[in-house]
Amino acid sequence: MSTAIQFRKGFILFCCIVVSYITIAVYKRDVAQGFCDILVRSDGHAQSIDHFKEALAKGQQRWTSNENTVIVGREFFQYLASQLRETAYPGVDNYTQYVVTRLQLKPLRDVKPLRPDFGPVFNDVKSFGYPIEIRPCREDNVRGLPKLFVAVISAPSYFEKRDIIRQTWLRQLQTDSLVNLVGFGFVIGRTDDRDTQQKIESESSTHGDVLQLDMVDVYYNQTLKVVGLLNWINDRCSGVDFFLKVDDDVYVNTQNLATVVKHLDPAEHSVYGTASDSIVRRDGKFEISPEVWPWSKYPVYSMGAAVLMPGSTMEPLLAACQTTPYFLFDDTYLIGLCTGKAGIAVRVSDRFLAGYAQQMPEPCYVHDSIAWLTDSVEHLNKSHWASAEFYKNVTTCIIEGLDGANQTVDQTKEIEFYFARSQP
């Protein structure tokens, strides 16, 4: 008997037990433990998330009809969830089942699934509005160069960051003809500040590179922002070979980016980035409660500040977003949960997102890195000057050769970046 059949039978049995519990108000420990054992054995996964209000409004509804309705007592559910705490993450299907049970979600039967084989639809990923748009990707081919779309995740009020990016690595990407840049956009959400919105509209009129989603731009809506971006790309840039998503505090070494893009296969069912530690934090900025995420680790994923995706992954990733309940952290959700749902490999290199550089990055750091984090507009600008000086041979990277003698790196020679398949 397959694992899936065992899980379904187990869950049906659990539903019957819960109904009996509600009817006669009996709380039996052996029943609760039996349900937990079913979840742990199922090779799937259980997961829970406090969905922010807008996520629920846009894509997820509570069960209000009388179709197979099961109401789980709060105390009873908390006991069940407590039995999963600090156990191993068991997979995306049980994550979905856990959320459906915890939040009593009902599938959106009036929404057409992008991939019927992915299961019931819980998120209406096609319903996003875009008050300000950019042009769809160009379809032209340039000397056989790979077609690249770049999206920079920004915030409504970060005008200075967007300006410095336009003046630095974006301009270089546009003018050096290292790749066929078929589209570019700064991705922001909605702001309630009228003056800021007017400035954004003026910025869009001047540059034509602002993509605004009709959703409140706050930290806890980052997952919605990324899913809305995927929907836009899937609709208007379906022919792109690669899609680069970076945050606006990331500097991109366009020379090394072009090298990577030219040597990767756009048909490869993989995403590329730098591995996260997958640690679940119970306090601080990335705190998540045990009830929301009871397991000891997150699924394998790469850090969301810089991710490269082949265009062939857009549709299956969006289909996975449609059928996987939202999770608070966008990189865990998209590159961890949804890649698992879509069967997409996560391939990683420490040099893809190299962390924070010095205020004036060293020549060898520039030579070895595809992208790195910056802590200010000034830092981003200095990163650009450091890169320009290295590739113009103003500064040099000196390494120790195999014979122990110092050697000067040839900055014109392409270097090879190896991406290993990330393992749990």
PDB file of C-alpha atoms in Angstrom, residues 362-365 395-401 405-410:
ATOM      1  CA  GLU A 362      38.785  43.893  -2.349  1.00  0.00           C
ATOM      2  CA  PRO A 363      39.667  43.008  -5.983  1.00  0.00           C
ATOM      3  CA  CYS A 364      39.685  39.258  -5.275  1.00  0.00           C
ATOM      4  CA  TYR A 365      36.261  39.549  -3.617  1.00  0.00           C
ATOM      5  CA  THR A 395      43.359  47.201  -9.204  1.00  0.00           C
ATOM      6  CA  THR A 396      44.514  43.590  -9.272  1.00  0.00           C
ATOM      7  CA  CYS A 397      43.691  40.339  -7.535  1.00  0.00           C
ATOM      8  CA  ILE A 398      46.844  38.491  -6.478  1.00  0.00           C
ATOM      9  CA  ILE A 399      46.612  34.836  -5.443  1.00  0.00           C
ATOM     10  CA  GLU A 400      49.082  32.153  -4.496  1.00  0.00           C
ATOM     11  CA  GLY A 401      49.740  29.723  -7.335  1.00  0.00           C
ATOM     12  CA  ALA A 405      54.454  31.979  -6.044  1.00  0.00           C
ATOM     13  CA  ASN A 406      52.134  34.972  -6.264  1.00  0.00           C
ATOM     14  CA  GLN A 407      50.082  35.257  -9.439  1.00  0.00           C
ATOM     15  CA  THR A 408      47.971  38.087 -10.808  1.00  0.00           C
ATOM     16  CA  VAL A 409      44.478  37.022 -11.848  1.00  0.00           C
ATOM     17  CA  ASP A 410      43.507  37.788 -15.444  1.00  0.00           C
TER      18      ASP A 410
END
